Every structure is written in C-alpha cells, then in structure tokens.
Amino acid sequence: MVKEKIYINISFDDLHPEDGWGNKGDNVITSLLKVKEQFSDIKYTFFTVPNFQNIYENKWISLIKRRLHLFGIRNSTIAFSKILGSPFMLSRHTLWCDFIKQLIRNKTFELGIHGYNHYSPYEIPAAEFHNLSQNENLAKIQSAIQIFQENKLPFTWAFRPPAWGVNPTLQSDLLNLGFQYLSLDPDLKQLIYDPKKHFFSIPQNYSIEDTKHEKVFEHLKENNFLFIKGHLYEKLENGIKTETIENLTHLLISLQSEYQLQFIFIHEIEELYLDNQLKNVYKI
C-alpha cells in the first residue's frame, strides 16, 4: 500500500551568534544535526536576527530607552546599539556565518528574517515591531536585509516578527519590499495564499514541546502539510533541549509509520502550490 505524502516544514526562531556559540561545537545546531542522522533529508528554516541585542532583559537599559522615547527620540534603539557595540552583529562572526553558509549549501538550512535586533523599548521588550511607524518598519527591515547581503548569507524572502509584535502597516511594508512568505499570526492553522498580492501566510500547526501528537494526526486528515515551530532558547517551553528534540523525533517516527515524509523549505511552497501538490490551501 502506497503511503500518502505529507510536506513538513520545521522552523526555529532567534538564530544568531552569541556568547558560547563557537562553530561546529555549537550545542543547538549539533542537536538538530543529530536528528538528521535518523532523517537524512530533514530541512530546517531558521528565522534569523542579524543584529541581536541581548539588552531587553536589562531593566535599567529598558527604562532609559522608554524615557528617551517620551522625549521624542524615536531612534534610541539604534543609539544603544552603537553604544553597546552590537556584539552579535553577523559581520562580527565570520566563522559562524561560514558555518551557516555551508549548511545552506548542503540544503540542510534555510534562513528567513526575524527582525533587525529583536528589541522594543515599549511594554513588550522582545516585540520589536510593536507600535512602530511605517518609516521605522522600513528602516529596520532594510537594515536587516543589508546585513544579510553584506555577509553574503542567502535568505528566503520570509519574515516572522519577534515575539509576534506587529503594527498596522507591517504586512504591506513587507510586501512592498518583496517578501513573499509571512508568518505574522501564531494562531493561524491554515496555509493561505493571496494571488493578487502574491504572498503566502505561513501557519503554525505544531510546537515542539507539545506531546499531544494525536492533534497532528487530526490535522492531517484534511491537510497534507505540517508546519512545526520551535525556539533556539532552552529556557523557553518550545526551546531546543533534550526533551523537545526527543519529542520531535518521536513525532516524526510516528508520522513515518503512516505517511511518506517530504521535508521542505519555506521557499519551496510556491512551486508545490503551483504544481497542485498542497491540498486545502485557503485562497483569498
């Protein structure tokens, strides 16, 4: 009996070079590559922060930045980036970038854009795009694109906002800049295509900490795609750690017993859709 084919995308947020992230010894990437030993054709999409600012946990800096905004200084984030020296700017980590490029060439990794620095001076510190103006949207997104291009890091025109922080013009601004794949809603369960604006809205069907695998099989009764999501930070519920990697592996093994698995990058979605390979895509 021929098994039905299902298409699986696995994405993680917050990829960036950080303290302790060497090169091939990096624990997070190593743990994901171990899954590849069991599923040789597995693929990962990483929503990447090109100038990560690990300052949103610092309450004093957050307070000062909020005060600056009260006085109308709208670019305080950029000012603080310069003061702190942008230690996680991709251009400061050429060996790390080279390692990621190799994984892209090996068709193991794909990069999407996850904001510029993952910081907001407003009430939700990690929600970078929450409450921003259109000009601020464009400045941040264009700066992010420039960093990727200057470091010759190939990326897919896919975007997911840090901490799901959005504002009224973010979607249209992204489309005007050429983005084709938008992941703007954590509660979206259906893949959506807009032929007029020529973009896909990417759903989130399963989070790697969820042990209720029966929900996945229920979803697959009507759909032949599955979008799996996690974070790189171990401290988060769906962060990469021993238990979530084991849970993900067990899910894939269970799925393999029932279906033919095809792992996909986000940039492959349009071609699959045009070839009528994806069923139950909602068209608006």
PDB file of C-alpha atoms in Angstrom:
ATOM      1  CA  MET A   1       0.000   0.000   0.000  1.00  0.00           C
ATOM      2  CA  VAL A   2       1.382   3.375  -1.058  1.00  0.00           C
ATOM      3  CA  LYS A   3       1.583   5.870   1.781  1.00  0.00           C
ATOM      4  CA  GLU A   4       0.188   9.352   1.340  1.00  0.00           C
ATOM      5  CA  LYS A   5       2.858  12.025   1.071  1.00  0.00           C
ATOM      6  CA  ILE A   6       2.872  14.885   3.559  1.00  0.00           C
ATOM      7  CA  TYR A   7       5.006  18.027   3.397  1.00  0.00           C
ATOM      8  CA  ILE A   8       6.738  19.144   6.585  1.00  0.00           C
ATOM      9  CA  ASN A   9       8.435  22.446   7.334  1.00  0.00           C
ATOM     10  CA  ILE A  10      10.346  22.782  10.615  1.00  0.00           C
ATOM     11  CA  SER A  11      11.249  26.312  11.672  1.00  0.00           C
ATOM     12  CA  PHE A  12      13.053  27.827  14.640  1.00  0.00           C
ATOM     13  CA  ASP A  13      13.213  31.433  15.800  1.00  0.00           C
ATOM     14  CA  ASP A  14      16.147  33.528  17.047  1.00  0.00           C
ATOM     15  CA  LEU A  15      19.175  32.121  15.234  1.00  0.00           C
ATOM     16  CA  HIS A  16      22.142  34.423  15.888  1.00  0.00           C
ATOM     17  CA  PRO A  17      25.771  34.193  17.026  1.00  0.00           C
ATOM     18  CA  GLU A  18      26.013  34.590  20.790  1.00  0.00           C
ATOM     19  CA  ASP A  19      28.398  34.000  23.674  1.00  0.00           C
ATOM     20  CA  GLY A  20      29.472  30.386  23.683  1.00  0.00           C
ATOM     21  CA  TRP A  21      28.367  29.837  20.128  1.00  0.00           C
ATOM     22  CA  GLY A  22      31.582  28.675  18.537  1.00  0.00           C
ATOM     23  CA  ASN A  23      31.440  26.985  15.209  1.00  0.00           C
ATOM     24  CA  LYS A  24      30.779  23.283  14.825  1.00  0.00           C
ATOM     25  CA  GLY A  25      30.758  22.823  18.585  1.00  0.00           C
ATOM     26  CA  ASP A  26      27.555  24.794  18.984  1.00  0.00           C
ATOM     27  CA  ASN A  27      25.147  22.668  21.012  1.00  0.00           C
ATOM     28  CA  VAL A  28      21.916  23.857  19.436  1.00  0.00           C
ATOM     29  CA  ILE A  29      22.917  23.159  15.866  1.00  0.00           C
ATOM     30  CA  THR A  30      24.635  19.922  16.877  1.00  0.00           C
ATOM     31  CA  SER A  31      21.440  18.596  18.468  1.00  0.00           C
ATOM     32  CA  LEU A  32      19.462  19.327  15.302  1.00  0.00           C
ATOM     33  CA  LEU A  33      22.076  17.710  13.099  1.00  0.00           C
ATOM     34  CA  LYS A  34      21.748  14.557  15.222  1.00  0.00           C
ATOM     35  CA  VAL A  35      18.117  14.321  14.122  1.00  0.00           C
ATOM     36  CA  LYS A  36      19.463  14.368  10.566  1.00  0.00           C
ATOM     37  CA  GLU A  37      21.249  11.096  11.314  1.00  0.00           C
ATOM     38  CA  GLN A  38      17.822   9.465  11.544  1.00  0.00           C
ATOM     39  CA  PHE A  39      16.080  11.559   8.880  1.00  0.00           C
ATOM     40  CA  SER A  40      18.776  12.248   6.308  1.00  0.00           C
ATOM     41  CA  ASP A  41      16.648  14.569   4.179  1.00  0.00           C
ATOM     42  CA  ILE A  42      15.406  16.743   7.047  1.00  0.00           C
ATOM     43  CA  LYS A  43      15.441  20.501   6.468  1.00  0.00           C
ATOM     44  CA  TYR A  44      15.296  23.412   8.885  1.00  0.00           C
ATOM     45  CA  THR A  45      14.171  27.006   8.403  1.00  0.00           C
ATOM     46  CA  PHE A  46      15.798  29.457  10.814  1.00  0.00           C
ATOM     47  CA  PHE A  47      14.288  32.884  11.335  1.00  0.00           C
ATOM     48  CA  THR A  48      17.473  34.815  11.973  1.00  0.00           C
ATOM     49  CA  VAL A  49      18.217  38.058  13.839  1.00  0.00           C
ATOM     50  CA  PRO A  50      21.120  39.838  12.070  1.00  0.00           C
ATOM     51  CA  ASN A  51      21.981  42.264  14.895  1.00  0.00           C
ATOM     52  CA  PHE A  52      20.607  40.602  18.015  1.00  0.00           C
ATOM     53  CA  GLN A  53      20.513  42.882  21.065  1.00  0.00           C
ATOM     54  CA  ASN A  54      20.585  40.923  24.297  1.00  0.00           C
ATOM     55  CA  ILE A  55      19.582  44.020  26.246  1.00  0.00           C
ATOM     56  CA  TYR A  56      15.845  43.589  26.571  1.00  0.00           C
ATOM     57  CA  GLU A  57      16.414  41.641  29.802  1.00  0.00           C
ATOM     58  CA  ASN A  58      18.303  44.595  31.287  1.00  0.00           C
ATOM     59  CA  LYS A  59      15.651  46.592  33.168  1.00  0.00           C
ATOM     60  CA  TRP A  60      17.816  49.719  33.546  1.00  0.00           C
ATOM     61  CA  ILE A  61      18.505  49.993  29.831  1.00  0.00           C
ATOM     62  CA  SER A  62      14.841  49.341  29.115  1.00  0.00           C
ATOM     63  CA  LEU A  63      13.811  52.129  31.497  1.00  0.00           C
ATOM     64  CA  ILE A  64      16.253  54.643  29.979  1.00  0.00           C
ATOM     65  CA  LYS A  65      15.083  53.819  26.461  1.00  0.00           C
ATOM     66  CA  ARG A  66      11.456  54.323  27.439  1.00  0.00           C
ATOM     67  CA  ARG A  67      12.321  57.726  28.913  1.00  0.00           C
ATOM     68  CA  LEU A  68      14.121  58.702  25.708  1.00  0.00           C
ATOM     69  CA  HIS A  69      11.029  57.856  23.702  1.00  0.00           C
ATOM     70  CA  LEU A  70       8.936  60.074  25.943  1.00  0.00           C
ATOM     71  CA  PHE A  71      11.125  62.966  24.791  1.00  0.00           C
ATOM     72  CA  GLY A  72      10.554  62.084  21.164  1.00  0.00           C
ATOM     73  CA  ILE A  73      13.808  60.257  20.455  1.00  0.00           C
ATOM     74  CA  ARG A  74      12.440  57.544  18.170  1.00  0.00           C
ATOM     75  CA  ASN A  75      15.791  56.028  17.242  1.00  0.00           C
ATOM     76  CA  SER A  76      17.027  55.198  20.717  1.00  0.00           C
ATOM     77  CA  THR A  77      17.372  51.510  19.826  1.00  0.00           C
ATOM     78  CA  ILE A  78      19.892  52.357  17.117  1.00  0.00           C
ATOM     79  CA  ALA A  79      21.701  54.708  19.518  1.00  0.00           C
ATOM     80  CA  PHE A  80      22.019  51.986  22.148  1.00  0.00           C
ATOM     81  CA  SER A  81      23.173  49.526  19.503  1.00  0.00           C
ATOM     82  CA  LYS A  82      26.080  51.843  18.744  1.00  0.00           C
ATOM     83  CA  ILE A  83      26.903  52.385  22.421  1.00  0.00           C
ATOM     84  CA  LEU A  84      26.928  48.660  23.166  1.00  0.00           C
ATOM     85  CA  GLY A  85      28.886  47.823  20.037  1.00  0.00           C
ATOM     86  CA  SER A  86      26.438  45.341  18.508  1.00  0.00           C
ATOM     87  CA  PRO A  87      28.365  42.272  19.730  1.00  0.00           C
ATOM     88  CA  PHE A  88      26.120  39.808  17.875  1.00  0.00           C
ATOM     89  CA  MET A  89      26.132  41.601  14.519  1.00  0.00           C
ATOM     90  CA  LEU A  90      26.610  38.910  11.865  1.00  0.00           C
ATOM     91  CA  SER A  91      29.572  40.744  10.338  1.00  0.00           C
ATOM     92  CA  ARG A  92      31.478  40.263  13.620  1.00  0.00           C
ATOM     93  CA  HIS A  93      31.170  36.476  13.364  1.00  0.00           C
ATOM     94  CA  THR A  94      32.584  35.450  10.000  1.00  0.00           C
ATOM     95  CA  LEU A  95      33.422  31.871  11.043  1.00  0.00           C
ATOM     96  CA  TRP A  96      29.891  31.383  12.309  1.00  0.00           C
ATOM     97  CA  CYS A  97      28.483  32.800   9.062  1.00  0.00           C
ATOM     98  CA  ASP A  98      30.733  30.489   7.033  1.00  0.00           C
ATOM     99  CA  PHE A  99      29.457  27.503   9.008  1.00  0.00           C
ATOM    100  CA  ILE A 100      25.833  28.507   8.361  1.00  0.00           C
ATOM    101  CA  LYS A 101      26.575  29.059   4.659  1.00  0.00           C
ATOM    102  CA  GLN A 102      27.908  25.519   4.421  1.00  0.00           C
ATOM    103  CA  LEU A 103      24.701  24.134   5.931  1.00  0.00           C
ATOM    104  CA  ILE A 104      22.721  26.188   3.407  1.00  0.00           C
ATOM    105  CA  ARG A 105      24.836  24.796   0.561  1.00  0.00           C
ATOM    106  CA  ASN A 106      24.218  21.294   1.924  1.00  0.00           C
ATOM    107  CA  LYS A 107      20.465  22.004   1.715  1.00  0.00           C
ATOM    108  CA  THR A 108      20.048  21.468   5.450  1.00  0.00           C
ATOM    109  CA  PHE A 109      19.351  25.085   6.478  1.00  0.00           C
ATOM    110  CA  GLU A 110      17.303  27.927   5.075  1.00  0.00           C
ATOM    111  CA  LEU A 111      17.285  31.415   6.598  1.00  0.00           C
ATOM    112  CA  GLY A 112      14.320  33.739   6.976  1.00  0.00           C
ATOM    113  CA  ILE A 113      14.399  37.190   8.574  1.00  0.00           C
ATOM    114  CA  HIS A 114      13.353  37.645  12.207  1.00  0.00           C
ATOM    115  CA  GLY A 115      13.557  41.404  12.558  1.00  0.00           C
ATOM    116  CA  TYR A 116      16.659  43.545  12.955  1.00  0.00           C
ATOM    117  CA  ASN A 117      17.634  43.322  16.645  1.00  0.00           C
ATOM    118  CA  HIS A 118      14.706  41.643  18.485  1.00  0.00           C
ATOM    119  CA  TYR A 119      14.267  44.611  20.822  1.00  0.00           C
ATOM    120  CA  SER A 120      11.484  47.096  21.547  1.00  0.00           C
ATOM    121  CA  PRO A 121      11.570  49.933  24.103  1.00  0.00           C
ATOM    122  CA  TYR A 122       7.839  49.567  24.654  1.00  0.00           C
ATOM    123  CA  GLU A 123       5.854  47.366  27.031  1.00  0.00           C
ATOM    124  CA  ILE A 124       6.809  44.065  25.375  1.00  0.00           C
ATOM    125  CA  PRO A 125      10.625  44.218  25.261  1.00  0.00           C
ATOM    126  CA  ALA A 126      11.129  41.472  22.664  1.00  0.00           C
ATOM    127  CA  ALA A 127       8.294  42.571  20.332  1.00  0.00           C
ATOM    128  CA  GLU A 128      10.480  44.670  18.056  1.00  0.00           C
ATOM    129  CA  PHE A 129       7.807  45.828  15.598  1.00  0.00           C
ATOM    130  CA  HIS A 130       5.029  46.507  18.074  1.00  0.00           C
ATOM    131  CA  ASN A 131       3.945  50.188  17.955  1.00  0.00           C
ATOM    132  CA  LEU A 132       6.412  51.149  15.202  1.00  0.00           C
ATOM    133  CA  SER A 133       5.634  53.620  12.437  1.00  0.00           C
ATOM    134  CA  GLN A 134       5.893  52.766   8.760  1.00  0.00           C
ATOM    135  CA  ASN A 135       9.214  54.605   8.461  1.00  0.00           C
ATOM    136  CA  GLU A 136      10.600  52.660  11.411  1.00  0.00           C
ATOM    137  CA  ASN A 137       9.396  49.383   9.877  1.00  0.00           C
ATOM    138  CA  LEU A 138      11.166  50.128   6.625  1.00  0.00           C
ATOM    139  CA  ALA A 139      14.375  51.305   8.297  1.00  0.00           C
ATOM    140  CA  LYS A 140      14.676  48.150  10.399  1.00  0.00           C
ATOM    141  CA  ILE A 141      13.758  45.680   7.665  1.00  0.00           C
ATOM    142  CA  GLN A 142      16.025  47.319   5.093  1.00  0.00           C
ATOM    143  CA  SER A 143      18.888  47.346   7.616  1.00  0.00           C
ATOM    144  CA  ALA A 144      18.344  43.633   8.255  1.00  0.00           C
ATOM    145  CA  ILE A 145      18.365  42.843   4.534  1.00  0.00           C
ATOM    146  CA  GLN A 146      21.557  44.857   4.101  1.00  0.00           C
ATOM    147  CA  ILE A 147      23.370  42.869   6.811  1.00  0.00           C
ATOM    148  CA  PHE A 148      22.420  39.559   5.190  1.00  0.00           C
ATOM    149  CA  GLN A 149      23.554  40.786   1.788  1.00  0.00           C
ATOM    150  CA  GLU A 150      26.827  42.294   3.022  1.00  0.00           C
ATOM    151  CA  ASN A 151      27.716  38.982   4.675  1.00  0.00           C
ATOM    152  CA  LYS A 152      26.664  37.015   1.585  1.00  0.00           C
ATOM    153  CA  LEU A 153      24.198  34.960   3.616  1.00  0.00           C
ATOM    154  CA  PRO A 154      21.473  33.657   1.296  1.00  0.00           C
ATOM    155  CA  PHE A 155      17.991  34.114   2.688  1.00  0.00           C
ATOM    156  CA  THR A 156      14.413  33.374   1.719  1.00  0.00           C
ATOM    157  CA  TRP A 157      12.024  36.303   1.493  1.00  0.00           C
ATOM    158  CA  ALA A 158      10.228  35.018   4.571  1.00  0.00           C
ATOM    159  CA  PHE A 159       9.553  37.089   7.677  1.00  0.00           C
ATOM    160  CA  ARG A 160       8.403  36.350  11.210  1.00  0.00           C
ATOM    161  CA  PRO A 161       8.230  39.275  13.692  1.00  0.00           C
ATOM    162  CA  PRO A 162       9.983  38.870  17.053  1.00  0.00           C
ATOM    163  CA  ALA A 163       7.507  37.957  19.818  1.00  0.00           C
ATOM    164  CA  TRP A 164       4.715  38.224  17.223  1.00  0.00           C
ATOM    165  CA  GLY A 165       4.762  42.023  17.595  1.00  0.00           C
ATOM    166  CA  VAL A 166       3.023  43.648  14.621  1.00  0.00           C
ATOM    167  CA  ASN A 167       1.653  47.057  13.680  1.00  0.00           C
ATOM    168  CA  PRO A 168      -0.944  48.259  11.139  1.00  0.00           C
ATOM    169  CA  THR A 169       1.428  48.737   8.184  1.00  0.00           C
ATOM    170  CA  LEU A 170       3.868  45.861   8.750  1.00  0.00           C
ATOM    171  CA  GLN A 171       2.293  43.421   6.288  1.00  0.00           C
ATOM    172  CA  SER A 172       2.016  45.948   3.453  1.00  0.00           C
ATOM    173  CA  ASP A 173       5.546  47.217   4.141  1.00  0.00           C
ATOM    174  CA  LEU A 174       6.933  43.680   3.899  1.00  0.00           C
ATOM    175  CA  LEU A 175       5.080  43.014   0.654  1.00  0.00           C
ATOM    176  CA  ASN A 176       6.324  46.285  -0.843  1.00  0.00           C
ATOM    177  CA  LEU A 177       9.892  45.241  -0.009  1.00  0.00           C
ATOM    178  CA  GLY A 178       9.447  41.935  -1.831  1.00  0.00           C
ATOM    179  CA  PHE A 179       8.662  39.444   0.932  1.00  0.00           C
ATOM    180  CA  GLN A 180       6.570  36.514  -0.252  1.00  0.00           C
ATOM    181  CA  TYR A 181       6.167  34.370   2.877  1.00  0.00           C
ATOM    182  CA  LEU A 182       4.783  35.981   6.038  1.00  0.00           C
ATOM    183  CA  SER A 183       4.400  34.347   9.431  1.00  0.00           C
ATOM    184  CA  LEU A 184       2.539  37.042  11.355  1.00  0.00           C
ATOM    185  CA  ASP A 185      -0.067  35.130  13.367  1.00  0.00           C
ATOM    186  CA  PRO A 186       0.774  32.414  15.946  1.00  0.00           C
ATOM    187  CA  ASP A 187      -2.830  31.164  15.904  1.00  0.00           C
ATOM    188  CA  LEU A 188      -3.062  30.624  12.146  1.00  0.00           C
ATOM    189  CA  LYS A 189      -3.535  26.918  11.334  1.00  0.00           C
ATOM    190  CA  GLN A 190      -4.233  27.044   7.602  1.00  0.00           C
ATOM    191  CA  LEU A 191      -1.838  27.830   4.766  1.00  0.00           C
ATOM    192  CA  ILE A 192      -3.210  30.898   2.968  1.00  0.00           C
ATOM    193  CA  TYR A 193      -2.371  32.204  -0.495  1.00  0.00           C
ATOM    194  CA  ASP A 194      -3.231  35.630  -1.871  1.00  0.00           C
ATOM    195  CA  PRO A 195      -2.779  35.527  -5.685  1.00  0.00           C
ATOM    196  CA  LYS A 196      -3.400  39.257  -6.113  1.00  0.00           C
ATOM    197  CA  LYS A 197      -0.683  40.310  -3.670  1.00  0.00           C
ATOM    198  CA  HIS A 198       1.327  37.157  -4.407  1.00  0.00           C
ATOM    199  CA  PHE A 199       2.174  36.021  -0.897  1.00  0.00           C
ATOM    200  CA  PHE A 200       1.617  33.089   1.443  1.00  0.00           C
ATOM    201  CA  SER A 201       0.634  33.311   5.112  1.00  0.00           C
ATOM    202  CA  ILE A 202       2.512  30.587   6.971  1.00  0.00           C
ATOM    203  CA  PRO A 203       0.621  28.741   9.728  1.00  0.00           C
ATOM    204  CA  GLN A 204       1.836  27.139  12.927  1.00  0.00           C
ATOM    205  CA  ASN A 205       0.370  23.636  13.266  1.00  0.00           C
ATOM    206  CA  TYR A 206       2.547  22.167  15.983  1.00  0.00           C
ATOM    207  CA  SER A 207       5.042  23.339  18.619  1.00  0.00           C
ATOM    208  CA  ILE A 208       7.910  21.019  19.528  1.00  0.00           C
ATOM    209  CA  GLU A 209       7.107  20.850  23.252  1.00  0.00           C
ATOM    210  CA  ASP A 210       3.574  19.518  22.644  1.00  0.00           C
ATOM    211  CA  THR A 211       3.347  15.813  23.498  1.00  0.00           C
ATOM    212  CA  LYS A 212      -0.243  15.512  22.217  1.00  0.00           C
ATOM    213  CA  HIS A 213       0.687  14.045  18.853  1.00  0.00           C
ATOM    214  CA  GLU A 214      -2.885  12.996  18.147  1.00  0.00           C
ATOM    215  CA  LYS A 215      -3.639  16.648  17.278  1.00  0.00           C
ATOM    216  CA  VAL A 216      -1.149  16.400  14.426  1.00  0.00           C
ATOM    217  CA  PHE A 217      -2.814  13.301  13.007  1.00  0.00           C
ATOM    218  CA  GLU A 218      -6.185  15.025  13.302  1.00  0.00           C
ATOM    219  CA  HIS A 219      -4.833  17.991  11.326  1.00  0.00           C
ATOM    220  CA  LEU A 220      -3.514  15.657   8.631  1.00  0.00           C
ATOM    221  CA  LYS A 221      -6.938  14.147   7.993  1.00  0.00           C
ATOM    222  CA  GLU A 222      -7.769  17.199   5.879  1.00  0.00           C
ATOM    223  CA  ASN A 223      -4.327  18.627   5.103  1.00  0.00           C
ATOM    224  CA  ASN A 224      -1.121  17.231   3.649  1.00  0.00           C
ATOM    225  CA  PHE A 225       1.160  19.891   5.114  1.00  0.00           C
ATOM    226  CA  LEU A 226       2.537  20.377   8.610  1.00  0.00           C
ATOM    227  CA  PHE A 227       4.343  23.462   9.912  1.00  0.00           C
ATOM    228  CA  ILE A 228       6.369  22.736  13.054  1.00  0.00           C
ATOM    229  CA  LYS A 229       7.833  25.538  15.181  1.00  0.00           C
ATOM    230  CA  GLY A 230      10.329  25.967  18.000  1.00  0.00           C
ATOM    231  CA  HIS A 231      12.836  28.392  19.505  1.00  0.00           C
ATOM    232  CA  LEU A 232      16.569  28.164  19.973  1.00  0.00           C
ATOM    233  CA  TYR A 233      16.486  29.242  23.624  1.00  0.00           C
ATOM    234  CA  GLU A 234      16.467  26.290  26.008  1.00  0.00           C
ATOM    235  CA  LYS A 235      14.646  28.311  28.695  1.00  0.00           C
ATOM    236  CA  LEU A 236      11.524  28.640  26.544  1.00  0.00           C
ATOM    237  CA  GLU A 237       8.910  25.884  26.569  1.00  0.00           C
ATOM    238  CA  ASN A 238       9.470  25.134  22.893  1.00  0.00           C
ATOM    239  CA  GLY A 239      13.205  25.774  23.064  1.00  0.00           C
ATOM    240  CA  ILE A 240      15.739  23.259  21.800  1.00  0.00           C
ATOM    241  CA  LYS A 241      16.689  20.881  24.619  1.00  0.00           C
ATOM    242  CA  THR A 242      16.878  17.137  25.153  1.00  0.00           C
ATOM    243  CA  GLU A 243      13.174  16.609  25.850  1.00  0.00           C
ATOM    244  CA  THR A 244      11.878  18.705  22.934  1.00  0.00           C
ATOM    245  CA  ILE A 245      14.296  17.134  20.458  1.00  0.00           C
ATOM    246  CA  GLU A 246      13.250  13.680  21.660  1.00  0.00           C
ATOM    247  CA  ASN A 247       9.595  14.693  21.373  1.00  0.00           C
ATOM    248  CA  LEU A 248      10.117  15.981  17.832  1.00  0.00           C
ATOM    249  CA  THR A 249      11.947  12.790  16.865  1.00  0.00           C
ATOM    250  CA  HIS A 250       9.182  10.598  18.287  1.00  0.00           C
ATOM    251  CA  LEU A 251       6.578  12.575  16.359  1.00  0.00           C
ATOM    252  CA  LEU A 252       8.491  12.160  13.097  1.00  0.00           C
ATOM    253  CA  ILE A 253       8.887   8.427  13.707  1.00  0.00           C
ATOM    254  CA  SER A 254       5.135   8.110  14.333  1.00  0.00           C
ATOM    255  CA  LEU A 255       4.357  10.080  11.186  1.00  0.00           C
ATOM    256  CA  GLN A 256       6.766   7.985   9.147  1.00  0.00           C
ATOM    257  CA  SER A 257       4.840   4.853  10.070  1.00  0.00           C
ATOM    258  CA  GLU A 258       1.698   6.316   8.479  1.00  0.00           C
ATOM    259  CA  TYR A 259       2.923   8.702   5.793  1.00  0.00           C
ATOM    260  CA  GLN A 260       5.660   9.344   3.287  1.00  0.00           C
ATOM    261  CA  LEU A 261       7.508  12.346   4.691  1.00  0.00           C
ATOM    262  CA  GLN A 262       8.881  15.106   2.492  1.00  0.00           C
ATOM    263  CA  PHE A 263      10.696  17.871   4.342  1.00  0.00           C
ATOM    264  CA  ILE A 264      10.513  21.263   2.684  1.00  0.00           C
ATOM    265  CA  PHE A 265      11.941  24.742   2.973  1.00  0.00           C
ATOM    266  CA  ILE A 266       9.549  27.674   3.005  1.00  0.00           C
ATOM    267  CA  HIS A 267      10.877  28.854  -0.350  1.00  0.00           C
ATOM    268  CA  GLU A 268       9.599  25.624  -1.932  1.00  0.00           C
ATOM    269  CA  ILE A 269       5.965  26.319  -1.039  1.00  0.00           C
ATOM    270  CA  GLU A 270       5.068  28.324  -4.143  1.00  0.00           C
ATOM    271  CA  GLU A 271       6.320  25.668  -6.558  1.00  0.00           C
ATOM    272  CA  LEU A 272       4.470  22.927  -4.665  1.00  0.00           C
ATOM    273  CA  TYR A 273       1.313  25.018  -4.681  1.00  0.00           C
ATOM    274  CA  LEU A 274       1.514  25.759  -8.407  1.00  0.00           C
ATOM    275  CA  ASP A 275       2.059  22.037  -9.067  1.00  0.00           C
ATOM    276  CA  ASN A 276      -1.124  21.292  -7.085  1.00  0.00           C
ATOM    277  CA  GLN A 277       0.812  19.253  -4.541  1.00  0.00           C
ATOM    278  CA  LEU A 278      -0.626  21.005  -1.477  1.00  0.00           C
ATOM    279  CA  LYS A 279      -4.245  20.354  -0.630  1.00  0.00           C
ATOM    280  CA  ASN A 280      -6.682  22.504   1.304  1.00  0.00           C
ATOM    281  CA  VAL A 281      -4.743  25.756   0.834  1.00  0.00           C
ATOM    282  CA  TYR A 282      -7.055  28.668   1.547  1.00  0.00           C
ATOM    283  CA  LYS A 283      -7.075  31.157  -1.330  1.00  0.00           C
ATOM    284  CA  ILE A 284      -8.153  34.755  -0.726  1.00  0.00           C
TER     285      ILE A 284
END
